[in-house]
Amino acid sequence: MNLSTWSIRHPVPPIALFLVLLVLGLNSFRGLAVTQFPNIDLPIVTVTVSQPGAAPTELTTQVVKPIEDSIASITGVRHISSTATDSVATTTVEFELETNSDRAVNDVKDAVTKVRADLPESVQEPLVQRVDVTGMAIQTYAVSDRTKSIEQLAKFVDDVIARELVTVPAVGSVTRIGGASREIKVELDPDRLLAQGLTAADVSGQLRASNIDLGGGRGDLAGSEYSIRTLGGADSVAKLAATPIAIAGGKTIRLDQLGQVIDGPSEERSFALLDGGPVVAFGVFRASGKSDLEAGEGTKAKLAELSKKYPDAHIQLIDDSTTYTKENYTRAMETLFEGAALAVVVVFLFLRNWRATLIAAVALPLSVIPTFFMMDWLGFSLNTISLLGITLVTGILVDDAIVEIENIVRHINMGVPAYQASEEAASEIGTTVIAISFSIVAVFAPVGFMGGISGQYFKQFGLTVSVAVLLSLTVARVITPMLAAYFLRSVPHREPEKDGILLRGLMRVLRWTLRHRLITLILGFAIFAASIYSATLLPTEFVPKSDIGRSQLTIELPPGATIEDTEATARAISARIQQSPEVESVFVEGGTGDVTKARLALNYGEKETRERTQFEIEAAIKAELAGTPDLRINFQNEGGQNDLNISVLGDTEEAAALAAVRLSEAMSRLSSLEGVNSSASLRRPEIQVIPREDVAAQLGVTASALATTLRIATIGDVDSNLAKFNAGDELVPIVVRLNAASRDDLLRVQNLRVPSNAGQVPLGAVADVRLSSGATEISRYDRRFRTTVSANLAPGAVLGPASAEVTALQGKIDMPPGTEIQAAGDAEIMGEVFGAFGSAMGAGLMLVYVVLVLLFHSFVTPITILLSLPLAIGGAILALFATGYAISLAVVIGFLMLMGIVTKNAIMLVEFALTAMDQGVPKREAILDAVHKRARPIVMTTIAMTAGMVPSALPGSAGAEFRAPMAIAVIGGLVFSTMLSLLFVPSLFSLIDSLQQRMGRGIGRLIGINKPTHGDVPAE
């Protein structure tokens, strides 16, 4: 007694089981997080080291290289990448995926501790932390308040808004953008310092020693214990300005007699603008594992409370990625319902039996809803990837039920009572249904176990589809026969309906193909060859561009530009962009990391409210801004990168830079690229101070003393060495340095006094000061120097061919010795993902073969089924060509789905024919009868799955740019393969079966294989 028969005879347990699964599934669905991308845990650790005033070259030599060498010895390290910019060096360590993240952090901390003593004394303590991959900010807000200064507004964001928002359950962190912290600046007059024999370092040191409150221990007085405190800190800015500074001769001078004491914002090194006006903004990041929508809604509710509490503060939402996430989620759910409805309509049109249609329709919720429980149990979320898997299998989930119910209805129409027909039909079709489902699982399961970062993203896709299909199989084998046995009505024996014109034509052509098997196979292989060739005619890209209603635009000024120049340019560019009617807002974030760069976020609103698409608006803005002098302007993708990025690696910085320049020149001549630029060409102006070794040695002046003097005089001392002013609720840093007029005068810099063993001497007396240029940024990858060449795709160009053209350039240009070109960005990820999917497809084919061997007990018969797979490729390519889509990640996923689906038709035909042949029916008649009786369920399931994919193929909704090419490829492949499999598979099966029998007899006679006889079977 098989499972279907058991469920028919014992209906209560399966009903109870699925009722429990439905309750668990509905409860899990309400609790599943909704995110844009899957939550993944990658063992990535960063080491950040700050050294105020240090140039990238010194940071690379003195900080980056020692840390890299120490980290390289850690077990499990996959890649090490480093970036040195002005004052900051960051090293990112990527470990193998199986490495525990906490252990990775501890190992890196130990490695950094080993070399800490070798780093310069002036570096701040290295910060080692794990990278939490939660993506970009889900929401960005701007805050303005006419009653507050810029530093007060920044403090309001840090101390009030951020503190309140982190209490929202799904919010992970809040980051301020723009604004300035409060700072007390002591702007010293160099002439007054010279007159008093002081330096900026002397003043800063005296303030640090005197303006401080410290504990002094404890003591007993009159039998009581007292704590002892030393209170030297000034309690007002006026008192701080009156602080006495010791000078020669035992005298003192007030601090404000040496310069100005200013209480105000810190020096502007970054800014934020909204529609051209200054603002303080903040970004909200969701907590790992939480829902984007929950974090977004919770943030809005909390900010609404704060707006009532602080009516003068105006908080404006300027970017909200949760809108796109919610639209994508809503559209995926709608697609699921629409696809299911269409599939059910198809079943009704074919069976014309509302009871049978209802039973088939029940399969979908019974498969999908428990899938949510399994997703919750596995720690998945409702994201772009998992929702893609759910919508993808809409047609498949009713497929097994259709096969079961169609076979049951056919038996009932033969006059068999419904109860008996359900048992007989379910037993008859059992192997077919199991083979179909396990073949699909065998294709998708390897995707859930792909390696690399891409495997972490697509794990949820492969396993979600596999779980849903297995639940669909369970429903088809347990629930569908049971419901059919009790709810379908028995009917008297009916004469078989006459074949329609299409079926009669199919049978005539089939008889001809069976008489001319060789010609049929040649035609089939010709179609396969043409399909493979046609695939080369389509371009390749990574992910189709989506209209998400916002764009990222970067501007970069020449090296040496000031933050004021960048802000003024950003205002001008914002004003020009706002002339486009679709642009709702322009938010600018400038100076972060580099004062010459700014990033503009353009918001266009929802696509339904616009006449032009995002890409048309971007093209118009490009045309408007084209030709702007002394400015690099680039639109970037969602990841904040250019379309094409190439890494040039070299053993030396000079070799990598030279190779990058030559490569960028060659890339500029390619018609498929625009806006080619190289980081090697960016060198910033700098002032170089070179000690005169003999004079400096005689006077006891070291290079370290020169650097310290210059650093304190120009930007102030490091944070840990600064004096602090106690403002009650915070400690405000006191920055001591020369006034602005002196810092901007090179002659003044040369006259700075440096301590020596002969007293203070002018800097120009012990060192040469000259103008030069140096690197803006130095990057390294796996302990080699890296220079980046980036470009955007020209209109009409796609990533695959453009990347291939750039790769081909390596053999055409004169590359310096020891250099190489390596894909980066989307091109690198595309190669990794496509390679991983290729391996997953290969593993899937092997698993499908193993499954079919176990089910059919033959090593040869499954070959017939697997050879039907190429039939789908031609249809998919033809559909993509007709609709103008390229081969992208979405299409590759569609091909993967076709591998699982197309085998269904061959399995249904071959299994039915083999069963008839085992009963003594001649092979030709068995094949013809298999096609005659299986044509209807094959066409039904194909049309049902096609109908289920139609909503995904329709453009216009959120996420349609990704789903549409996948759906079109699946629909084209399904229709094409169904037509051909009904003709090609029978001839192929007939030929292979004949060859199997002949070879079996020949091998048997050759080596003498024993065969069982009736007498060999033991009596029971």
PDB file of C-alpha atoms in Angstrom, residues 39-218:
ATOM      1  CA  ASN A  39      20.599  38.626   5.445  1.00  0.00           C
ATOM      2  CA  ILE A  40      24.044  37.084   5.132  1.00  0.00           C
ATOM      3  CA  ASP A  41      26.909  36.662   7.564  1.00  0.00           C
ATOM      4  CA  LEU A  42      30.231  37.176   5.805  1.00  0.00           C
ATOM      5  CA  PRO A  43      33.492  36.839   7.766  1.00  0.00           C
ATOM      6  CA  ILE A  44      34.878  40.240   6.796  1.00  0.00           C
ATOM      7  CA  VAL A  45      36.945  42.315   9.229  1.00  0.00           C
ATOM      8  CA  THR A  46      38.249  45.863   8.840  1.00  0.00           C
ATOM      9  CA  VAL A  47      41.216  47.527  10.510  1.00  0.00           C
ATOM     10  CA  THR A  48      41.098  51.335  10.583  1.00  0.00           C
ATOM     11  CA  VAL A  49      44.147  53.334  11.629  1.00  0.00           C
ATOM     12  CA  SER A  50      44.150  57.146  11.858  1.00  0.00           C
ATOM     13  CA  GLN A  51      47.231  59.341  11.813  1.00  0.00           C
ATOM     14  CA  PRO A  52      46.280  63.021  11.557  1.00  0.00           C
ATOM     15  CA  GLY A  53      48.178  64.834   8.846  1.00  0.00           C
ATOM     16  CA  ALA A  54      49.762  61.701   7.373  1.00  0.00           C
ATOM     17  CA  ALA A  55      49.904  61.375   3.595  1.00  0.00           C
ATOM     18  CA  PRO A  56      48.843  58.176   1.769  1.00  0.00           C
ATOM     19  CA  THR A  57      52.451  57.324   0.879  1.00  0.00           C
ATOM     20  CA  GLU A  58      53.652  57.363   4.508  1.00  0.00           C
ATOM     21  CA  LEU A  59      50.563  55.494   5.711  1.00  0.00           C
ATOM     22  CA  THR A  60      51.158  52.754   3.143  1.00  0.00           C
ATOM     23  CA  THR A  61      54.785  52.281   4.078  1.00  0.00           C
ATOM     24  CA  GLN A  62      54.589  52.705   7.845  1.00  0.00           C
ATOM     25  CA  VAL A  63      51.104  51.354   8.653  1.00  0.00           C
ATOM     26  CA  VAL A  64      49.476  49.352   5.869  1.00  0.00           C
ATOM     27  CA  LYS A  65      52.363  47.069   4.924  1.00  0.00           C
ATOM     28  CA  PRO A  66      53.228  45.942   8.491  1.00  0.00           C
ATOM     29  CA  ILE A  67      49.565  45.214   9.230  1.00  0.00           C
ATOM     30  CA  GLU A  68      49.104  43.324   5.949  1.00  0.00           C
ATOM     31  CA  ASP A  69      52.207  41.195   6.552  1.00  0.00           C
ATOM     32  CA  SER A  70      51.017  40.270  10.025  1.00  0.00           C
ATOM     33  CA  ILE A  71      47.448  39.472   8.926  1.00  0.00           C
ATOM     34  CA  ALA A  72      48.593  37.366   5.960  1.00  0.00           C
ATOM     35  CA  SER A  73      49.757  34.607   8.306  1.00  0.00           C
ATOM     36  CA  ILE A  74      46.259  34.069   9.737  1.00  0.00           C
ATOM     37  CA  THR A  75      44.625  30.793   8.710  1.00  0.00           C
ATOM     38  CA  GLY A  76      41.609  31.158   6.443  1.00  0.00           C
ATOM     39  CA  VAL A  77      42.424  34.561   4.967  1.00  0.00           C
ATOM     40  CA  ARG A  78      41.117  34.781   1.397  1.00  0.00           C
ATOM     41  CA  HIS A  79      41.832  38.361   0.327  1.00  0.00           C
ATOM     42  CA  ILE A  80      43.393  41.454   1.892  1.00  0.00           C
ATOM     43  CA  SER A  81      42.618  44.874   0.458  1.00  0.00           C
ATOM     44  CA  SER A  82      43.848  48.206   1.797  1.00  0.00           C
ATOM     45  CA  THR A  83      43.253  51.863   1.078  1.00  0.00           C
ATOM     46  CA  ALA A  84      45.355  54.762   2.334  1.00  0.00           C
ATOM     47  CA  THR A  85      43.939  58.267   2.067  1.00  0.00           C
ATOM     48  CA  ASP A  86      44.701  61.502   3.820  1.00  0.00           C
ATOM     49  CA  SER A  87      45.178  60.674   7.540  1.00  0.00           C
ATOM     50  CA  VAL A  88      43.368  57.322   7.412  1.00  0.00           C
ATOM     51  CA  ALA A  89      44.364  53.789   6.395  1.00  0.00           C
ATOM     52  CA  THR A  90      41.783  51.009   6.135  1.00  0.00           C
ATOM     53  CA  THR A  91      42.559  47.325   5.659  1.00  0.00           C
ATOM     54  CA  THR A  92      39.725  44.917   4.830  1.00  0.00           C
ATOM     55  CA  VAL A  93      40.262  41.203   5.432  1.00  0.00           C
ATOM     56  CA  GLU A  94      37.994  38.685   3.725  1.00  0.00           C
ATOM     57  CA  PHE A  95      38.037  35.183   5.207  1.00  0.00           C
ATOM     58  CA  GLU A  96      36.846  31.885   3.792  1.00  0.00           C
ATOM     59  CA  LEU A  97      33.088  31.494   4.290  1.00  0.00           C
ATOM     60  CA  GLU A  98      33.387  28.630   6.755  1.00  0.00           C
ATOM     61  CA  THR A  99      35.455  30.830   9.127  1.00  0.00           C
ATOM     62  CA  ASN A 100      33.692  31.856  12.324  1.00  0.00           C
ATOM     63  CA  SER A 101      33.236  35.648  12.329  1.00  0.00           C
ATOM     64  CA  ASP A 102      34.061  36.090  16.025  1.00  0.00           C
ATOM     65  CA  ARG A 103      37.232  34.054  15.666  1.00  0.00           C
ATOM     66  CA  ALA A 104      38.205  36.074  12.598  1.00  0.00           C
ATOM     67  CA  VAL A 105      37.886  39.321  14.572  1.00  0.00           C
ATOM     68  CA  ASN A 106      39.993  37.963  17.437  1.00  0.00           C
ATOM     69  CA  ASP A 107      42.680  36.651  15.075  1.00  0.00           C
ATOM     70  CA  VAL A 108      42.948  40.028  13.347  1.00  0.00           C
ATOM     71  CA  LYS A 109      43.136  41.829  16.695  1.00  0.00           C
ATOM     72  CA  ASP A 110      45.996  39.546  17.757  1.00  0.00           C
ATOM     73  CA  ALA A 111      47.812  40.136  14.463  1.00  0.00           C
ATOM     74  CA  VAL A 112      47.483  43.923  14.805  1.00  0.00           C
ATOM     75  CA  THR A 113      48.643  43.792  18.432  1.00  0.00           C
ATOM     76  CA  LYS A 114      51.844  42.016  17.339  1.00  0.00           C
ATOM     77  CA  VAL A 115      52.873  44.929  15.120  1.00  0.00           C
ATOM     78  CA  ARG A 116      51.414  47.774  17.202  1.00  0.00           C
ATOM     79  CA  ALA A 117      54.841  48.637  18.561  1.00  0.00           C
ATOM     80  CA  ASP A 118      56.211  48.928  15.005  1.00  0.00           C
ATOM     81  CA  LEU A 119      53.663  51.563  13.984  1.00  0.00           C
ATOM     82  CA  PRO A 120      54.405  55.304  14.314  1.00  0.00           C
ATOM     83  CA  GLU A 121      53.850  56.756  17.774  1.00  0.00           C
ATOM     84  CA  SER A 122      51.449  59.399  16.457  1.00  0.00           C
ATOM     85  CA  VAL A 123      48.895  56.879  15.117  1.00  0.00           C
ATOM     86  CA  GLN A 124      45.702  56.474  17.058  1.00  0.00           C
ATOM     87  CA  GLU A 125      44.758  53.080  18.422  1.00  0.00           C
ATOM     88  CA  PRO A 126      43.801  50.730  15.546  1.00  0.00           C
ATOM     89  CA  LEU A 127      40.083  49.986  15.377  1.00  0.00           C
ATOM     90  CA  VAL A 128      39.277  46.355  14.497  1.00  0.00           C
ATOM     91  CA  GLN A 129      35.651  45.520  13.806  1.00  0.00           C
ATOM     92  CA  ARG A 130      33.506  43.036  11.922  1.00  0.00           C
ATOM     93  CA  VAL A 131      31.642  44.237   8.849  1.00  0.00           C
ATOM     94  CA  ASP A 132      27.904  43.802   9.264  1.00  0.00           C
ATOM     95  CA  VAL A 133      26.530  43.406   5.736  1.00  0.00           C
ATOM     96  CA  THR A 134      23.167  45.134   5.980  1.00  0.00           C
ATOM     97  CA  GLY A 135      23.501  47.295   2.862  1.00  0.00           C
ATOM     98  CA  MET A 136      23.037  51.025   2.542  1.00  0.00           C
ATOM     99  CA  ALA A 137      20.817  53.267   4.657  1.00  0.00           C
ATOM    100  CA  ILE A 138      17.169  52.332   4.252  1.00  0.00           C
ATOM    101  CA  GLN A 139      16.068  55.921   4.884  1.00  0.00           C
ATOM    102  CA  THR A 140      17.759  59.318   4.831  1.00  0.00           C
ATOM    103  CA  TYR A 141      16.346  62.407   6.544  1.00  0.00           C
ATOM    104  CA  ALA A 142      17.320  66.080   6.605  1.00  0.00           C
ATOM    105  CA  VAL A 143      16.913  68.204   9.729  1.00  0.00           C
ATOM    106  CA  SER A 144      16.680  71.992   9.850  1.00  0.00           C
ATOM    107  CA  ASP A 145      15.970  74.370  12.723  1.00  0.00           C
ATOM    108  CA  ARG A 146      16.199  78.149  12.512  1.00  0.00           C
ATOM    109  CA  THR A 147      16.694  78.430  16.254  1.00  0.00           C
ATOM    110  CA  LYS A 148      19.875  76.314  16.307  1.00  0.00           C
ATOM    111  CA  SER A 149      23.381  76.832  14.997  1.00  0.00           C
ATOM    112  CA  ILE A 150      24.994  74.172  12.831  1.00  0.00           C
ATOM    113  CA  GLU A 151      26.840  72.578  15.755  1.00  0.00           C
ATOM    114  CA  GLN A 152      23.719  72.684  17.953  1.00  0.00           C
ATOM    115  CA  LEU A 153      21.741  71.015  15.191  1.00  0.00           C
ATOM    116  CA  ALA A 154      24.402  68.328  14.824  1.00  0.00           C
ATOM    117  CA  LYS A 155      24.293  67.760  18.577  1.00  0.00           C
ATOM    118  CA  PHE A 156      20.502  67.520  18.408  1.00  0.00           C
ATOM    119  CA  VAL A 157      20.803  64.791  15.773  1.00  0.00           C
ATOM    120  CA  ASP A 158      23.481  62.903  17.718  1.00  0.00           C
ATOM    121  CA  ASP A 159      22.042  63.197  21.209  1.00  0.00           C
ATOM    122  CA  VAL A 160      18.294  63.274  20.642  1.00  0.00           C
ATOM    123  CA  ILE A 161      17.282  61.815  17.295  1.00  0.00           C
ATOM    124  CA  ALA A 162      19.904  59.057  17.073  1.00  0.00           C
ATOM    125  CA  ARG A 163      19.425  58.076  20.716  1.00  0.00           C
ATOM    126  CA  GLU A 164      15.669  57.781  20.262  1.00  0.00           C
ATOM    127  CA  LEU A 165      15.824  55.925  16.938  1.00  0.00           C
ATOM    128  CA  VAL A 166      18.157  53.178  18.135  1.00  0.00           C
ATOM    129  CA  THR A 167      15.400  52.188  20.574  1.00  0.00           C
ATOM    130  CA  VAL A 168      13.192  51.233  17.615  1.00  0.00           C
ATOM    131  CA  PRO A 169      13.325  47.401  17.556  1.00  0.00           C
ATOM    132  CA  ALA A 170      14.397  46.955  13.916  1.00  0.00           C
ATOM    133  CA  VAL A 171      16.800  49.910  13.709  1.00  0.00           C
ATOM    134  CA  GLY A 172      20.470  48.993  13.975  1.00  0.00           C
ATOM    135  CA  SER A 173      22.286  52.315  13.794  1.00  0.00           C
ATOM    136  CA  VAL A 174      21.951  55.969  12.831  1.00  0.00           C
ATOM    137  CA  THR A 175      24.736  57.871  11.072  1.00  0.00           C
ATOM    138  CA  ARG A 176      24.917  61.661  10.882  1.00  0.00           C
ATOM    139  CA  ILE A 177      25.695  63.251   7.517  1.00  0.00           C
ATOM    140  CA  GLY A 178      27.090  66.769   7.433  1.00  0.00           C
ATOM    141  CA  GLY A 179      26.950  69.226  10.251  1.00  0.00           C
ATOM    142  CA  ALA A 180      29.806  69.991  12.644  1.00  0.00           C
ATOM    143  CA  SER A 181      30.654  69.184  16.231  1.00  0.00           C
ATOM    144  CA  ARG A 182      31.247  71.883  18.813  1.00  0.00           C
ATOM    145  CA  GLU A 183      34.880  72.837  19.161  1.00  0.00           C
ATOM    146  CA  ILE A 184      36.861  75.525  20.960  1.00  0.00           C
ATOM    147  CA  LYS A 185      39.508  76.857  18.623  1.00  0.00           C
ATOM    148  CA  VAL A 186      42.571  78.693  19.874  1.00  0.00           C
ATOM    149  CA  GLU A 187      43.827  80.616  16.823  1.00  0.00           C
ATOM    150  CA  LEU A 188      47.362  81.719  17.654  1.00  0.00           C
ATOM    151  CA  ASP A 189      49.224  84.702  16.195  1.00  0.00           C
ATOM    152  CA  PRO A 190      52.713  83.507  15.123  1.00  0.00           C
ATOM    153  CA  ASP A 191      54.260  86.939  15.758  1.00  0.00           C
ATOM    154  CA  ARG A 192      53.055  86.962  19.361  1.00  0.00           C
ATOM    155  CA  LEU A 193      54.292  83.392  19.809  1.00  0.00           C
ATOM    156  CA  LEU A 194      57.695  84.398  18.471  1.00  0.00           C
ATOM    157  CA  ALA A 195      57.841  87.389  20.765  1.00  0.00           C
ATOM    158  CA  GLN A 196      57.151  85.189  23.805  1.00  0.00           C
ATOM    159  CA  GLY A 197      59.389  82.314  22.689  1.00  0.00           C
ATOM    160  CA  LEU A 198      56.487  79.871  22.407  1.00  0.00           C
ATOM    161  CA  THR A 199      55.252  77.399  19.822  1.00  0.00           C
ATOM    162  CA  ALA A 200      51.761  76.070  19.176  1.00  0.00           C
ATOM    163  CA  ALA A 201      52.874  72.738  20.631  1.00  0.00           C
ATOM    164  CA  ASP A 202      53.971  74.481  23.855  1.00  0.00           C
ATOM    165  CA  VAL A 203      50.594  76.180  24.262  1.00  0.00           C
ATOM    166  CA  SER A 204      48.674  72.981  23.506  1.00  0.00           C
ATOM    167  CA  GLY A 205      50.782  71.039  26.012  1.00  0.00           C
ATOM    168  CA  GLN A 206      50.295  73.593  28.808  1.00  0.00           C
ATOM    169  CA  LEU A 207      46.534  73.664  28.239  1.00  0.00           C
ATOM    170  CA  ARG A 208      46.386  69.891  28.328  1.00  0.00           C
ATOM    171  CA  ALA A 209      48.275  69.767  31.608  1.00  0.00           C
ATOM    172  CA  SER A 210      46.432  72.587  33.392  1.00  0.00           C
ATOM    173  CA  ASN A 211      42.879  72.552  32.059  1.00  0.00           C
ATOM    174  CA  ILE A 212      41.800  69.231  33.512  1.00  0.00           C
ATOM    175  CA  ASP A 213      39.904  67.766  36.439  1.00  0.00           C
ATOM    176  CA  LEU A 214      41.556  64.736  38.037  1.00  0.00           C
ATOM    177  CA  GLY A 215      41.062  62.519  41.019  1.00  0.00           C
ATOM    178  CA  GLY A 216      43.673  62.984  43.754  1.00  0.00           C
ATOM    179  CA  GLY A 217      43.071  59.930  45.909  1.00  0.00           C
ATOM    180  CA  ARG A 218      41.411  59.888  49.344  1.00  0.00           C
TER     181      ARG A 218
END
